[in-house]
CSV table of C-alpha atoms in Angstrom, one decimal:
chain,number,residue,atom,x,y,z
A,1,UNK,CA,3.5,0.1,-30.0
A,2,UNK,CA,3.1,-3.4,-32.3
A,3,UNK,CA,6.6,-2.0,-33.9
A,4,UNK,CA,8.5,-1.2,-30.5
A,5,UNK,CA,7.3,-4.7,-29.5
A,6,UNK,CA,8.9,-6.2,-32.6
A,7,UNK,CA,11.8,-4.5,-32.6
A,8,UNK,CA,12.6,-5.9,-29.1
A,9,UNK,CA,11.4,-9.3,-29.7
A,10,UNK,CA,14.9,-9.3,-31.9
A,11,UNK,CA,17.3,-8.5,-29.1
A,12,UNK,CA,18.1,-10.5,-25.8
A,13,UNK,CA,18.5,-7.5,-23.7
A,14,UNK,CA,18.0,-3.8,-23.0
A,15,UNK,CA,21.7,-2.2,-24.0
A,16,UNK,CA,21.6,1.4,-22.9
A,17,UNK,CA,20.0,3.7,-20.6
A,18,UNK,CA,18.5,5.3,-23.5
A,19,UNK,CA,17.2,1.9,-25.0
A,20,UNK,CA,15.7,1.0,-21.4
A,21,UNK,CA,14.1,4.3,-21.8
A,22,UNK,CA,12.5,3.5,-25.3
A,23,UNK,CA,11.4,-0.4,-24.1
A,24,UNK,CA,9.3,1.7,-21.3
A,25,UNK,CA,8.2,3.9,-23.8
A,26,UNK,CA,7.0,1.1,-26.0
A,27,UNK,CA,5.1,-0.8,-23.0
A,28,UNK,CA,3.9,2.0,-20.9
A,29,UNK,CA,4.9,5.3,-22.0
A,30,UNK,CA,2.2,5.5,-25.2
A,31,UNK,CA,-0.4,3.7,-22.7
A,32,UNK,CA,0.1,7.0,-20.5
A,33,UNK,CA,0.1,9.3,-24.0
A,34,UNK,CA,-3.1,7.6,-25.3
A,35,UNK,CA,-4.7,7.6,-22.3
A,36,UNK,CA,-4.1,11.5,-21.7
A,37,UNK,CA,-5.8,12.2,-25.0
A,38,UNK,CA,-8.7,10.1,-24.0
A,39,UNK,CA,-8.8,12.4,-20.7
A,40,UNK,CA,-8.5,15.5,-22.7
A,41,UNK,CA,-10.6,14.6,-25.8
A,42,UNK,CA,-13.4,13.3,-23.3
A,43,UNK,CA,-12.8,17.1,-21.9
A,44,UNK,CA,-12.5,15.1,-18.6
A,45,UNK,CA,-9.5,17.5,-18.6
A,46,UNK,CA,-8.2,20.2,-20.1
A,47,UNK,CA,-6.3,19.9,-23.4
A,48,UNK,CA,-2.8,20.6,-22.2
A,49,UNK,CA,-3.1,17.0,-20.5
A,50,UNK,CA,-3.4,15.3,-23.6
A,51,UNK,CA,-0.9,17.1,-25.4
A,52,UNK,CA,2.1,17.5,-23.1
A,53,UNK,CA,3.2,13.8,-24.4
A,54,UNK,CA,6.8,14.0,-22.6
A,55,UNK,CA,4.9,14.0,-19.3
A,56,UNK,CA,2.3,11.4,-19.9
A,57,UNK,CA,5.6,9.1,-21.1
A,58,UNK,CA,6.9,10.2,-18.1
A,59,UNK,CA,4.3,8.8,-16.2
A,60,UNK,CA,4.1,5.7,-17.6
A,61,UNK,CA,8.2,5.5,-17.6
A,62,UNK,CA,8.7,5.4,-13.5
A,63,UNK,CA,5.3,2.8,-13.1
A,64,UNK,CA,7.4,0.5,-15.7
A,65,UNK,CA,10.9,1.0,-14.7
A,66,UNK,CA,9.5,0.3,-10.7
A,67,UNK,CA,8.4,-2.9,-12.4
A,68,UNK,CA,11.8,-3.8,-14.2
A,69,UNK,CA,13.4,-3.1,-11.2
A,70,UNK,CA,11.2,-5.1,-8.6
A,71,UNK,CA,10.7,-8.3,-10.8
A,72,UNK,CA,14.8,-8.6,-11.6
A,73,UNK,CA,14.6,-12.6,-10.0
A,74,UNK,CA,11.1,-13.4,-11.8
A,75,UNK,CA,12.8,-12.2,-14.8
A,76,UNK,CA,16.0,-13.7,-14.2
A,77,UNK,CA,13.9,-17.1,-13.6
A,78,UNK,CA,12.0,-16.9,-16.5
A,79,UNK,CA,15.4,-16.4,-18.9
A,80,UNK,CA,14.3,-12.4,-19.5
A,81,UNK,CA,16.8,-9.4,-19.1
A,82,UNK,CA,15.2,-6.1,-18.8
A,83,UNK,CA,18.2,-4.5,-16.4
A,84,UNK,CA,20.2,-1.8,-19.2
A,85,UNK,CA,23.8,-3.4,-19.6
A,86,UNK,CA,24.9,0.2,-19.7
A,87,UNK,CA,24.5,0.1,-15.7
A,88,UNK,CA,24.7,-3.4,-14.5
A,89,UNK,CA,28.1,-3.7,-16.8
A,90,UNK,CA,29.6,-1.9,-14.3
A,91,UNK,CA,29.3,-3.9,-11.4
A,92,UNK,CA,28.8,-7.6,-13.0
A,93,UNK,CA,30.1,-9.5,-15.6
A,94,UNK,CA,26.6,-11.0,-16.1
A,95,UNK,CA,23.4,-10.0,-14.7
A,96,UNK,CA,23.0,-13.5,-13.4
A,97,UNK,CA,25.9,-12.5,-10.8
A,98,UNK,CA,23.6,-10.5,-8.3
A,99,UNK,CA,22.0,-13.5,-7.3
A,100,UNK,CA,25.7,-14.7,-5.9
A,101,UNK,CA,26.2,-13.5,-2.2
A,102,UNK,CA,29.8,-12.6,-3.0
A,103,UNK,CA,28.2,-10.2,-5.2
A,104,UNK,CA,25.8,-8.5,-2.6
A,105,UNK,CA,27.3,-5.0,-2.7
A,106,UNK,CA,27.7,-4.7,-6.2
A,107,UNK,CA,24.3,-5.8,-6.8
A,108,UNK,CA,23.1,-3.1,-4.2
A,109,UNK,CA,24.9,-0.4,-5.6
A,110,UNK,CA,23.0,-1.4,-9.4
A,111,UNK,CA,19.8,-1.7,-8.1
A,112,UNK,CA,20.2,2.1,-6.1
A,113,UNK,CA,21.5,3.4,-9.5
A,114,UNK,CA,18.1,1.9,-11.6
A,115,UNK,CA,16.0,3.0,-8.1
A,116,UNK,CA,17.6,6.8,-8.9
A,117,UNK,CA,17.1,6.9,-12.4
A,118,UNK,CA,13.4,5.7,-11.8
A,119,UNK,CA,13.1,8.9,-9.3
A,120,UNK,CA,13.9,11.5,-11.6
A,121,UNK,CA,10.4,10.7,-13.5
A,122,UNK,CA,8.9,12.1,-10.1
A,123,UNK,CA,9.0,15.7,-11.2
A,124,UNK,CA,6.9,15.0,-14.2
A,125,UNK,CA,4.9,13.1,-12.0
A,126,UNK,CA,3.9,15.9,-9.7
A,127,UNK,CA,3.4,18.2,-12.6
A,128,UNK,CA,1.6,15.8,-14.4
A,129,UNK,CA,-0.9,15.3,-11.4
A,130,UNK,CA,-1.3,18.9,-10.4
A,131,UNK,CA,-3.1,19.4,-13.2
A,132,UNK,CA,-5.9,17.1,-12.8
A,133,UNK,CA,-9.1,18.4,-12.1
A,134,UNK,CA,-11.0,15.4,-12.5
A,135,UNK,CA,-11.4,13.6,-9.4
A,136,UNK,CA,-12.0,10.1,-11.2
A,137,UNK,CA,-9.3,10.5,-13.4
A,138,UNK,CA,-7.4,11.6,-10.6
A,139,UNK,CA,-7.9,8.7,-8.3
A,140,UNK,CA,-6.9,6.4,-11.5
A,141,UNK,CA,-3.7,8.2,-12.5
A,142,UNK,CA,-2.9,8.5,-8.2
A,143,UNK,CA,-3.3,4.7,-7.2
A,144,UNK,CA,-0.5,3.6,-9.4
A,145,UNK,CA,1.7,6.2,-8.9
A,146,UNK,CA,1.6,5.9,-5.1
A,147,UNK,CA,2.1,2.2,-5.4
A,148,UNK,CA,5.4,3.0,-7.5
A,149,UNK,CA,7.2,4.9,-5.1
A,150,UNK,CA,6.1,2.3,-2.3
A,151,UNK,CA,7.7,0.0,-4.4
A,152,UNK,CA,11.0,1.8,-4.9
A,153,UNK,CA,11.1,2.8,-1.2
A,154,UNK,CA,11.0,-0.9,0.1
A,155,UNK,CA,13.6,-1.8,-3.0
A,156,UNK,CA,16.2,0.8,-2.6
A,157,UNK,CA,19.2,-1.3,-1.0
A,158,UNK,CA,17.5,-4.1,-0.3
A,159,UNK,CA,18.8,-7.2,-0.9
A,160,UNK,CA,15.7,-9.5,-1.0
A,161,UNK,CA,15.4,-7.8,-4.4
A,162,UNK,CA,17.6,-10.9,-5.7
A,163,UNK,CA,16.2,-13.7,-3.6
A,164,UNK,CA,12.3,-13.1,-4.2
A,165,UNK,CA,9.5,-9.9,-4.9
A,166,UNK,CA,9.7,-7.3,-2.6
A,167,UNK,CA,6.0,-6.9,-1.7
A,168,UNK,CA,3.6,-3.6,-0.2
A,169,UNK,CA,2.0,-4.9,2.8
A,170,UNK,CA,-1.6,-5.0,1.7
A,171,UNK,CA,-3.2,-2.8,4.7
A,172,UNK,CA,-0.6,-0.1,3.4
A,173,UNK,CA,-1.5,-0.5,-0.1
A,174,UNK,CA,-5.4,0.2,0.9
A,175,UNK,CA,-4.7,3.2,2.8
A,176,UNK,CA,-2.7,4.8,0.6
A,177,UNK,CA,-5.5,4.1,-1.9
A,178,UNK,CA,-8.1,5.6,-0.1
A,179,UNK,CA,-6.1,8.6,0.6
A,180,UNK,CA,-5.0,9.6,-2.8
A,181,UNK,CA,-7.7,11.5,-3.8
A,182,UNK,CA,-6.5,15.0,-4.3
A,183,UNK,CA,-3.0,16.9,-4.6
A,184,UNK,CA,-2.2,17.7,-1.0
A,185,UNK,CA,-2.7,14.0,0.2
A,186,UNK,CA,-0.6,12.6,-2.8
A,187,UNK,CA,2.0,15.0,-1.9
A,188,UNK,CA,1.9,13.8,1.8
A,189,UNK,CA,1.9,10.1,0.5
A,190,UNK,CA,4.7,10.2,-1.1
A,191,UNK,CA,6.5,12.1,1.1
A,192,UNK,CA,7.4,9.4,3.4
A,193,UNK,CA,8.3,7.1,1.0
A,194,UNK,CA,11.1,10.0,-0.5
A,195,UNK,CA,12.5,10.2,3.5
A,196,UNK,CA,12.4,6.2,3.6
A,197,UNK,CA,14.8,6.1,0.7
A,198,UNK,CA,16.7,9.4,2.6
A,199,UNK,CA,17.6,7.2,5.3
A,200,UNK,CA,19.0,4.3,3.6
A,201,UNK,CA,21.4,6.3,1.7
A,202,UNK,CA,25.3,5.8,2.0
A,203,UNK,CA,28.0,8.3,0.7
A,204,UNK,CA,29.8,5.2,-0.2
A,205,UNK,CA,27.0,4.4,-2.9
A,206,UNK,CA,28.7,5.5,-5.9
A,207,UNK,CA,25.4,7.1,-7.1
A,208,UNK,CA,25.1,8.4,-3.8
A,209,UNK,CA,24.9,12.4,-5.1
A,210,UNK,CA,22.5,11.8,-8.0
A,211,UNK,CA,20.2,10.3,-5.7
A,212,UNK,CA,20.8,12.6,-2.9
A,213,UNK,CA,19.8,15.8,-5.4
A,214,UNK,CA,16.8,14.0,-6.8
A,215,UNK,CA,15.6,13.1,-3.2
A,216,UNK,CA,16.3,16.5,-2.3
A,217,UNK,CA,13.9,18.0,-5.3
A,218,UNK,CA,11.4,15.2,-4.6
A,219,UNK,CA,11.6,16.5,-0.6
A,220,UNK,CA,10.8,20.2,-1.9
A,221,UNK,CA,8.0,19.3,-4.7
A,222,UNK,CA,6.5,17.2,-1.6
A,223,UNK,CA,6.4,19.5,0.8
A,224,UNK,CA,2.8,20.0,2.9
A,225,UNK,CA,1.3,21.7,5.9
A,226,UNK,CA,1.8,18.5,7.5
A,227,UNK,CA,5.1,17.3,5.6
A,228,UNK,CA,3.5,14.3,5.5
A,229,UNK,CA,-0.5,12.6,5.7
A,230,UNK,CA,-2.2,11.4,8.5
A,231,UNK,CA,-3.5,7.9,7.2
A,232,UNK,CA,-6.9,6.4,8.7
A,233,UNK,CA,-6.2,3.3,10.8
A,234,UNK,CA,-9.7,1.7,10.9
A,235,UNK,CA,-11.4,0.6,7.9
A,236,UNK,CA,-14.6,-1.5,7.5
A,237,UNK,CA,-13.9,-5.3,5.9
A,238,UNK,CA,-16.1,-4.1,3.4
A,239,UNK,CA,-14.2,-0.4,2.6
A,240,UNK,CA,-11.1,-2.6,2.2
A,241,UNK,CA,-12.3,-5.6,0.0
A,242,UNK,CA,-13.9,-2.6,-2.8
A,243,UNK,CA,-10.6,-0.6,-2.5
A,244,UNK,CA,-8.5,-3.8,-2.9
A,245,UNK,CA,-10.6,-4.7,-6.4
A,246,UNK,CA,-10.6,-1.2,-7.4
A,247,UNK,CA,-6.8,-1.2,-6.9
A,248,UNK,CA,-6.2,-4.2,-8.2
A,249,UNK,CA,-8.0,-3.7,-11.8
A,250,UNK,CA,-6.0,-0.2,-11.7
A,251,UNK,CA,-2.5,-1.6,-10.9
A,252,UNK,CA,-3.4,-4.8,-13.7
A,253,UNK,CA,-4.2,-2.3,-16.4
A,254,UNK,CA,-1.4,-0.8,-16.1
A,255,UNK,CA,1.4,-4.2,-16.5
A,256,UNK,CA,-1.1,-6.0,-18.9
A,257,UNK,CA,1.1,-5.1,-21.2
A,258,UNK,CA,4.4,-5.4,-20.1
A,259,UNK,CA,3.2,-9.4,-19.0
A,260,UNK,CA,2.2,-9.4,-22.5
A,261,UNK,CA,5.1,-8.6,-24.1
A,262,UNK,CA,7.4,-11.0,-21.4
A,263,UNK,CA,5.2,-13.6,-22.5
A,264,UNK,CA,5.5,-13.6,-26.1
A,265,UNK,CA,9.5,-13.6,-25.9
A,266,UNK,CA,8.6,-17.1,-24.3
A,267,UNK,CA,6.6,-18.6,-26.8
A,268,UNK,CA,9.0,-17.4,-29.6
């Protein structure tokens, strides 16, 4: 992880897909390998958790690259470039340019293409989950995940992406929270968030059939007896304030070190 750090310290920005891809690996993929083996070697959960590495990178891959994407105007603010030039090349001459309204519909179409290539880490998300038995580890591995997809739902084609952070409303963080506790509900969670993105699809997106097909397999691998969960409306002040700190110590372990990282570009 130190060396991955290192070697992007050197460079100014993420180049290819394939480079944005190793950067995630770096700063969250081997968080989601090492903490697998700490599941399986605790016998939490069975081996096969620890040792499937591509799916625990994929986990920590689609909680990252939901971070990249949401945080483009922080980044941009703070002099940092974390958007792969092999995408935004093709709609901008500089990164910087999405933040110009001329360039509103080139800057959509870049952020749906990072939004789509975040979504195909959902398969390995769902298999990842399914074979949790452990209902602590569960709830940990769920919370963020959940959160992820919120977070790419409320992105996808939206332009406040460029002019601020495109927030979860904190009610509908909680409930999702105290929902994801086992497979079905996590199904029916995300579920919604897959048909949110559905509807603000255009055929004139030029990734429009990329994301179409990974919606589509998302829709399938989501499917319930509901299609999608029931969510409790009334919680106690006192439900929601434990929730909130439980989330919140979740969701910080798992950008600790992608702040990190930011930070020390900064101060060097």
């Amino acid at each position: 992880m130190g060396a991955g750090m290192a070697e992007f310290v050197q460079r100014s920005d993420v180049d290819t897909l394939a480079d944005w891809d190793k950067y995630c690996h770096y700063v969250a993929g081997l968080v989601g390998i090492g903490l697998s083996r700490l599941f399986s070697g605790s016998e939490f959960e069975d081996q096969l958790v620890g040792e499937d590495t591509d799916l625990a990178n994929s986990m920590g891959l689609f909680l990252q690259k939901t971070n990249i994407i949401r945080d483009y105007l922080e980044d941009q603010v703070d002099g940092r470039e974390f958007w792969p030039r092999q995408v935004w090349s093709k709609y901008a001459k500089k990164l910087s340019d999405f933040r110009q309204s001329e360039m509103s519909q080139n800057a959509l179409w870049c952020l749906n293409e990072l939004v789509t290539n975040a979504l195909l880490h959902v398969p390995d998300v769902m298999k990842y989950m399914s074979r949790l038995r452990n209902q602590s580890v569960f709830n940990f591995c769920a919370i963020p995940q959940v959160m992820a997809i919120a977070t790419l739902a409320r992105c996808y084609n939206n332009p406040k992406v460029f002019q601020g952070v495109v927030k979860i409303r904190k009610g509908e963080a909680v409930k999702m929270m105290i929902n994801a506790t086992n497979m079905e509900n996590f199904r029916g969670i995300m579920r919604p968030f897959c048909e949110e993105i559905f509807s603000k699809m255009s055929p004139q997106d030029p990734s429009y059939s990329v994301t179409k097909e990974i919606v589509e397999t998302i829709r399938q691998l989501t499917e319930t007896k509901h299609n999608a969960l029931t969510i409790q409306t009334t919680l106690s002040p006192l439900h929601v304030s434990c929730v909130l700190v439980v989330a919140a110590m979740t969701w910080q372990y798992w950008t600790q070190i992608h702040w990190i990282y930011e930070h020390y570009l900064d101060w060097h």
